[in-house]
Amino acid sequence: MMKPYQEMTREELLAEQKSLKAAYKKHEQSKLKLDMSRGKPSQEQLDLSMGMMDVLSSDSDLKCEDGTDCRNYGVLDGIWEAKVLLGDMIECHPDNILIYGNSSLNVMYDTISRSMTHGVMGSTPWSKLGKVKFLCPVPGYDRHFAITEYFGIEMINVPMLLTGPDMDLVEKLVSEDETIKGIWCVPKYSNPQGITYSDETVRRFARLKPAAKDFRIYWDNAYGVHHLYDIDQDNLVEILAECKRAGNPDMVYKFCSTSKITFSGSGIAALATSPNNLEEIKRQMSLATIGHDKVNQLRHVRFFGDIYGMTEHMRKHADILRPKFEMILDTFDRELADLGVGSWIRPKGGYFICFEALDGCARSIVSMAKGAGLVMTPAGAPFPYGKDPRDSVIRIAPSYPTLEDLKMATDIFVICVKLVSINKILKEKQQAE
Amino acid sequence: MMKPYQEMTREELLAEQKSLKAAYKKHEQSKLKLDMSRGKPSQEQLDLSMGMMDVLSSDSDLKCEDGTDCRNYGVLDGIWEAKVLLGDMIECHPDNILIYGNSSLNVMYDTISRSMTHGVMGSTPWSKLGKVKFLCPVPGYDRHFAITEYFGIEMINVPMLLTGPDMDLVEKLVSEDETIKGIWCVPKYSNPQGITYSDETVRRFARLKPAAKDFRIYWDNAYGVHHLYDIDQDNLVEILAECKRAGNPDMVYKFCSTSKITFSGSGIAALATSPNNLEEIKRQMSLATIGHDKVNQLRHVRFFGDIYGMTEHMRKHADILRPKFEMILDTFDRELADLGVGSWIRPKGGYFICFEALDGCARSIVSMAKGAGLVMTPAGAPFPYGKDPRDSVIRIAPSYPTLEDLKMATDIFVICVKLVSINKILKEKQQAE
């Protein structure tokens, strides 16, 4: 076991610093180009879905079960068998589901945009209100925050606990302030921490008593079936059913897609919500489009067959991702755990590992890593307005690089964490003298 | 040559009415189900694109020319080769093009929606203005009008002439009223009349001097390559280039898609506009999505090869559509031309024939047709708020039914036109007595 840096003498730290600097220099000179910045599937993962290109051919019948010709116009809300498949995927009845195009982010954007121009189920359009606010559990997903920022919605940070967002704070804010219209959630294997909301958290969500009638929970279930292990999986209480039980059937929009299941740019997205919300959304959708790509919906259905097919497919993704996650986490355990220079959670699924550095160190670590050819997600990105109040959170995306490259990247990252932490501690020691 | 109904005596009209009623009754009893209501391609047309399902297989390299893996995230504005193909299709440089998902209607909706929430290139968001108006050449496309109505935009009718919208009126209104922010245009083989705007009309469009800085022309080039004949084609002056020449480079958004070229629900859409507009739109797009379906873009490129491939493909569509159009138009010429009961234009492309009945007759004709099992586009649909001020316009969509069915449908339609016209004339004669 190594000694925590805080307990080392100045001399010990300087010696450590010296050897780390030499290691860093070596990396710097080898002119690497590594990228751990975005949650993109690797080529190997994409190869798993190449069969998608074969399930439909010129000999195929492109009719769906009810006889609809998927090649033509029509079917606003998606073909039934796609609703069944994605319903099974996110544990909702197909009647509660709308199938969209290739991007669930686009569905979220549209949902906010529609609320701005038309309100929510008869409420005042948000663009007509003086102020609109959203709660943002932090750290969270940068693209969520970018949407709310674009629409001029004020964002309020809510700390993430190991059980999900701080529900005491959420309950208080939501019940007191009717300008709060929503909260962004990635409830399972959250981005970036990999936390799954506890049963209690979900139940408290479902029982919220919002001051705003048009308050909605934006439940981005992006990683619902993205487990790393076959048995040792997190479980998330199904929010639609829970909201219904709690007498709040209309309070949640649930989003998902197959982006990280089949091809990232060519999947299908879905929204699940109550019949009241569906009715409103379908009315708008009928103006915006005649329908989404049904051939691609059919392609997904024919490729997977059913949810068992998808589960088997996700097992193959897990086999590729698991060694990457474990390598990084094991390295952190081995190299960093004793040093008192940061903390992390060992997620059981999702696409990210979140490293929490010492306060004030995240930017420096990311910048130092860049110097050695390793691109990380910009520090601050997981926070509204890009501002991490403690400058401590770094998101790590293990999926895209090869395991080989990832080992190198993790080495560099560890060196940078150590060096920046030593610099900080040395500086503090100097100031204390 | 038959005598015009107006010149017939009451007795002659009653005799004609009697034989038409008998013919109608026969149709009524045969319980047909015919549909000439929507501009959907027929099964035979869709079959032309079945090769789309074979151009990509699990053995294919899904990289595009610049090496991008089309299966993964990325490439916000579309792959280059798709821009080239659709650029050739609508006579624009690929640099001026954004490729979207499967629906150009969706692109138009988004364009209006963005203007509502964020204005146009720095102008006040339309949702913050007291009043916003659009000019609507009539008859026009119902789904355009539905979008503007949904956003509470006031619509002003502008009559269509044989050369396009009445430009005297357009110029006057646009230059005087700064609440007029746009005009909906289907400039080539217009919906529903099949009119192509004359060179002069396009040049006058490009030279508009709008009072509103954020005025835009919404140029829905839906039928740009949808000719019925190989040589005898309408030509449309390219509006982007013309606007640039006229010193109004930012004044137009040009929309198109392959919906009626490949599969209606699974095509690719595009927008062409100036660099300034592109910059603004891409900024928003980067918030709404990571990118559109690149695999489908690649599929289109590989299927057509280039614009020559698409031209050959459109020739096959024409071979299917032409007999349908000609049969209807020939029947009208034969059965209706001499009677003075309506007028029509013989289009050289597009998806519709527009029948202009005697004033006050459109609703009755559509309703009578329905009684004999023939569904037409609702009378009034081609007008804002569904209100045809003269109740005379009927849109006919020849594409979907088989030629066989279409013959039957045309027979029924002709009978209904004659009967309703006779009823009107008899009533007028009676009132005059």
PDB file of C-alpha atoms in Angstrom, chain B residues 59-190:
ATOM      1  CA  ASP B  59     -19.881  -7.376 -46.768  1.00  0.00           C
ATOM      2  CA  SER B  60     -20.101  -3.697 -47.694  1.00  0.00           C
ATOM      3  CA  ASP B  61     -17.662  -1.078 -46.631  1.00  0.00           C
ATOM      4  CA  LEU B  62     -19.871   1.491 -44.938  1.00  0.00           C
ATOM      5  CA  LYS B  63     -17.256   4.198 -45.076  1.00  0.00           C
ATOM      6  CA  CYS B  64     -17.897   7.224 -47.209  1.00  0.00           C
ATOM      7  CA  GLU B  65     -15.374   8.782 -49.560  1.00  0.00           C
ATOM      8  CA  ASP B  66     -13.594  10.785 -46.870  1.00  0.00           C
ATOM      9  CA  GLY B  67     -13.165   7.690 -44.723  1.00  0.00           C
ATOM     10  CA  THR B  68     -15.954   8.423 -42.241  1.00  0.00           C
ATOM     11  CA  ASP B  69     -17.619   5.305 -40.850  1.00  0.00           C
ATOM     12  CA  CYS B  70     -21.281   5.941 -41.657  1.00  0.00           C
ATOM     13  CA  ARG B  71     -22.357   3.561 -38.900  1.00  0.00           C
ATOM     14  CA  ASN B  72     -21.095   5.731 -36.073  1.00  0.00           C
ATOM     15  CA  TYR B  73     -22.018   9.137 -34.679  1.00  0.00           C
ATOM     16  CA  GLY B  74     -20.930  12.299 -36.428  1.00  0.00           C
ATOM     17  CA  VAL B  75     -21.198  14.400 -39.586  1.00  0.00           C
ATOM     18  CA  LEU B  76     -23.885  16.871 -38.633  1.00  0.00           C
ATOM     19  CA  ASP B  77     -24.716  18.183 -42.082  1.00  0.00           C
ATOM     20  CA  GLY B  78     -24.602  15.035 -44.185  1.00  0.00           C
ATOM     21  CA  ILE B  79     -21.978  13.066 -46.071  1.00  0.00           C
ATOM     22  CA  TRP B  80     -20.365  14.846 -48.985  1.00  0.00           C
ATOM     23  CA  GLU B  81     -21.450  12.446 -51.711  1.00  0.00           C
ATOM     24  CA  ALA B  82     -25.097  12.796 -50.633  1.00  0.00           C
ATOM     25  CA  LYS B  83     -24.721  16.577 -50.842  1.00  0.00           C
ATOM     26  CA  VAL B  84     -23.348  16.195 -54.351  1.00  0.00           C
ATOM     27  CA  LEU B  85     -26.233  13.954 -55.423  1.00  0.00           C
ATOM     28  CA  LEU B  86     -28.977  16.137 -53.974  1.00  0.00           C
ATOM     29  CA  GLY B  87     -27.111  19.230 -55.111  1.00  0.00           C
ATOM     30  CA  ASP B  88     -27.208  17.940 -58.677  1.00  0.00           C
ATOM     31  CA  MET B  89     -30.865  17.139 -58.176  1.00  0.00           C
ATOM     32  CA  ILE B  90     -31.791  20.699 -57.205  1.00  0.00           C
ATOM     33  CA  GLU B  91     -29.056  22.523 -59.100  1.00  0.00           C
ATOM     34  CA  CYS B  92     -27.156  23.795 -56.064  1.00  0.00           C
ATOM     35  CA  HIS B  93     -23.540  23.523 -55.017  1.00  0.00           C
ATOM     36  CA  PRO B  94     -22.996  20.840 -52.362  1.00  0.00           C
ATOM     37  CA  ASP B  95     -21.504  23.506 -50.084  1.00  0.00           C
ATOM     38  CA  ASN B  96     -24.940  25.100 -49.887  1.00  0.00           C
ATOM     39  CA  ILE B  97     -26.653  21.913 -48.765  1.00  0.00           C
ATOM     40  CA  LEU B  98     -27.606  20.283 -45.488  1.00  0.00           C
ATOM     41  CA  ILE B  99     -28.809  16.695 -45.559  1.00  0.00           C
ATOM     42  CA  TYR B 100     -31.546  15.822 -43.066  1.00  0.00           C
ATOM     43  CA  GLY B 101     -33.624  12.792 -42.133  1.00  0.00           C
ATOM     44  CA  ASN B 102     -36.518  11.299 -44.042  1.00  0.00           C
ATOM     45  CA  SER B 103     -38.884  14.258 -44.215  1.00  0.00           C
ATOM     46  CA  SER B 104     -38.525  17.662 -45.848  1.00  0.00           C
ATOM     47  CA  LEU B 105     -41.807  18.646 -44.210  1.00  0.00           C
ATOM     48  CA  ASN B 106     -40.024  18.159 -40.912  1.00  0.00           C
ATOM     49  CA  VAL B 107     -37.261  20.492 -42.076  1.00  0.00           C
ATOM     50  CA  MET B 108     -39.840  23.155 -42.935  1.00  0.00           C
ATOM     51  CA  TYR B 109     -41.565  22.693 -39.593  1.00  0.00           C
ATOM     52  CA  ASP B 110     -38.213  23.043 -37.782  1.00  0.00           C
ATOM     53  CA  THR B 111     -37.397  26.150 -39.771  1.00  0.00           C
ATOM     54  CA  ILE B 112     -40.604  27.855 -38.693  1.00  0.00           C
ATOM     55  CA  SER B 113     -40.261  26.566 -35.151  1.00  0.00           C
ATOM     56  CA  ARG B 114     -36.715  27.916 -34.870  1.00  0.00           C
ATOM     57  CA  SER B 115     -37.834  31.300 -36.183  1.00  0.00           C
ATOM     58  CA  MET B 116     -40.545  31.357 -33.520  1.00  0.00           C
ATOM     59  CA  THR B 117     -38.128  30.672 -30.671  1.00  0.00           C
ATOM     60  CA  HIS B 118     -34.938  32.305 -31.943  1.00  0.00           C
ATOM     61  CA  GLY B 119     -35.799  34.590 -34.842  1.00  0.00           C
ATOM     62  CA  VAL B 120     -33.864  34.603 -38.098  1.00  0.00           C
ATOM     63  CA  MET B 121     -30.212  35.650 -38.130  1.00  0.00           C
ATOM     64  CA  GLY B 122     -30.538  37.807 -35.044  1.00  0.00           C
ATOM     65  CA  SER B 123     -34.071  39.137 -35.541  1.00  0.00           C
ATOM     66  CA  THR B 124     -36.623  39.166 -32.736  1.00  0.00           C
ATOM     67  CA  PRO B 125     -38.046  35.685 -32.132  1.00  0.00           C
ATOM     68  CA  TRP B 126     -41.429  35.627 -33.832  1.00  0.00           C
ATOM     69  CA  SER B 127     -43.054  34.367 -30.633  1.00  0.00           C
ATOM     70  CA  LYS B 128     -42.186  37.736 -29.085  1.00  0.00           C
ATOM     71  CA  LEU B 129     -43.936  39.687 -31.835  1.00  0.00           C
ATOM     72  CA  GLY B 130     -47.575  40.664 -31.686  1.00  0.00           C
ATOM     73  CA  LYS B 131     -48.354  39.399 -35.146  1.00  0.00           C
ATOM     74  CA  VAL B 132     -46.618  37.330 -37.794  1.00  0.00           C
ATOM     75  CA  LYS B 133     -48.025  36.737 -41.278  1.00  0.00           C
ATOM     76  CA  PHE B 134     -47.249  34.459 -44.198  1.00  0.00           C
ATOM     77  CA  LEU B 135     -48.286  34.777 -47.793  1.00  0.00           C
ATOM     78  CA  CYS B 136     -49.933  31.657 -49.146  1.00  0.00           C
ATOM     79  CA  PRO B 137     -50.286  31.238 -52.890  1.00  0.00           C
ATOM     80  CA  VAL B 138     -53.616  29.472 -53.404  1.00  0.00           C
ATOM     81  CA  PRO B 139     -54.464  26.822 -54.154  1.00  0.00           C
ATOM     82  CA  GLY B 140     -51.449  25.320 -52.358  1.00  0.00           C
ATOM     83  CA  TYR B 141     -50.221  22.503 -50.145  1.00  0.00           C
ATOM     84  CA  ASP B 142     -52.376  21.840 -47.103  1.00  0.00           C
ATOM     85  CA  ARG B 143     -49.497  20.690 -44.903  1.00  0.00           C
ATOM     86  CA  HIS B 144     -47.670  24.000 -45.397  1.00  0.00           C
ATOM     87  CA  PHE B 145     -50.712  25.862 -44.209  1.00  0.00           C
ATOM     88  CA  ALA B 146     -51.187  23.493 -41.271  1.00  0.00           C
ATOM     89  CA  ILE B 147     -47.697  24.339 -39.989  1.00  0.00           C
ATOM     90  CA  THR B 148     -48.209  28.099 -40.129  1.00  0.00           C
ATOM     91  CA  GLU B 149     -51.643  27.745 -38.566  1.00  0.00           C
ATOM     92  CA  TYR B 150     -50.214  25.635 -35.718  1.00  0.00           C
ATOM     93  CA  PHE B 151     -47.794  28.443 -34.878  1.00  0.00           C
ATOM     94  CA  GLY B 152     -50.540  31.049 -34.921  1.00  0.00           C
ATOM     95  CA  ILE B 153     -49.164  32.714 -38.031  1.00  0.00           C
ATOM     96  CA  GLU B 154     -51.813  34.646 -39.951  1.00  0.00           C
ATOM     97  CA  MET B 155     -52.121  33.489 -43.543  1.00  0.00           C
ATOM     98  CA  ILE B 156     -52.913  35.763 -46.466  1.00  0.00           C
ATOM     99  CA  ASN B 157     -54.128  34.245 -49.715  1.00  0.00           C
ATOM    100  CA  VAL B 158     -52.313  35.214 -52.903  1.00  0.00           C
ATOM    101  CA  PRO B 159     -53.908  33.988 -56.140  1.00  0.00           C
ATOM    102  CA  MET B 160     -51.946  31.636 -58.339  1.00  0.00           C
ATOM    103  CA  LEU B 161     -51.754  32.683 -61.991  1.00  0.00           C
ATOM    104  CA  LEU B 162     -50.519  30.498 -64.836  1.00  0.00           C
ATOM    105  CA  THR B 163     -47.075  32.031 -64.227  1.00  0.00           C
ATOM    106  CA  GLY B 164     -47.011  31.421 -60.471  1.00  0.00           C
ATOM    107  CA  PRO B 165     -48.188  33.640 -57.615  1.00  0.00           C
ATOM    108  CA  ASP B 166     -49.557  37.074 -58.482  1.00  0.00           C
ATOM    109  CA  MET B 167     -46.264  38.936 -58.161  1.00  0.00           C
ATOM    110  CA  ASP B 168     -47.807  42.399 -58.247  1.00  0.00           C
ATOM    111  CA  LEU B 169     -49.604  41.517 -55.052  1.00  0.00           C
ATOM    112  CA  VAL B 170     -46.610  39.712 -53.528  1.00  0.00           C
ATOM    113  CA  GLU B 171     -44.306  42.671 -54.189  1.00  0.00           C
ATOM    114  CA  LYS B 172     -46.794  45.140 -52.756  1.00  0.00           C
ATOM    115  CA  LEU B 173     -47.580  43.198 -49.603  1.00  0.00           C
ATOM    116  CA  VAL B 174     -44.012  42.165 -48.836  1.00  0.00           C
ATOM    117  CA  SER B 175     -42.618  45.664 -49.251  1.00  0.00           C
ATOM    118  CA  GLU B 176     -45.321  47.331 -47.170  1.00  0.00           C
ATOM    119  CA  ASP B 177     -45.879  45.016 -44.229  1.00  0.00           C
ATOM    120  CA  GLU B 178     -43.014  44.051 -41.973  1.00  0.00           C
ATOM    121  CA  THR B 179     -45.120  41.485 -40.151  1.00  0.00           C
ATOM    122  CA  ILE B 180     -45.013  39.384 -43.328  1.00  0.00           C
ATOM    123  CA  LYS B 181     -42.157  36.984 -42.683  1.00  0.00           C
ATOM    124  CA  GLY B 182     -42.485  34.407 -45.391  1.00  0.00           C
ATOM    125  CA  ILE B 183     -44.223  32.920 -48.383  1.00  0.00           C
ATOM    126  CA  TRP B 184     -44.875  29.244 -49.094  1.00  0.00           C
ATOM    127  CA  CYS B 185     -43.962  28.217 -52.628  1.00  0.00           C
ATOM    128  CA  VAL B 186     -44.063  24.957 -54.567  1.00  0.00           C
ATOM    129  CA  PRO B 187     -42.399  26.459 -57.606  1.00  0.00           C
ATOM    130  CA  LYS B 188     -42.224  23.501 -59.963  1.00  0.00           C
ATOM    131  CA  TYR B 189     -45.209  21.368 -60.946  1.00  0.00           C
ATOM    132  CA  SER B 190     -46.995  23.040 -58.072  1.00  0.00           C
TER     133      SER B 190
END
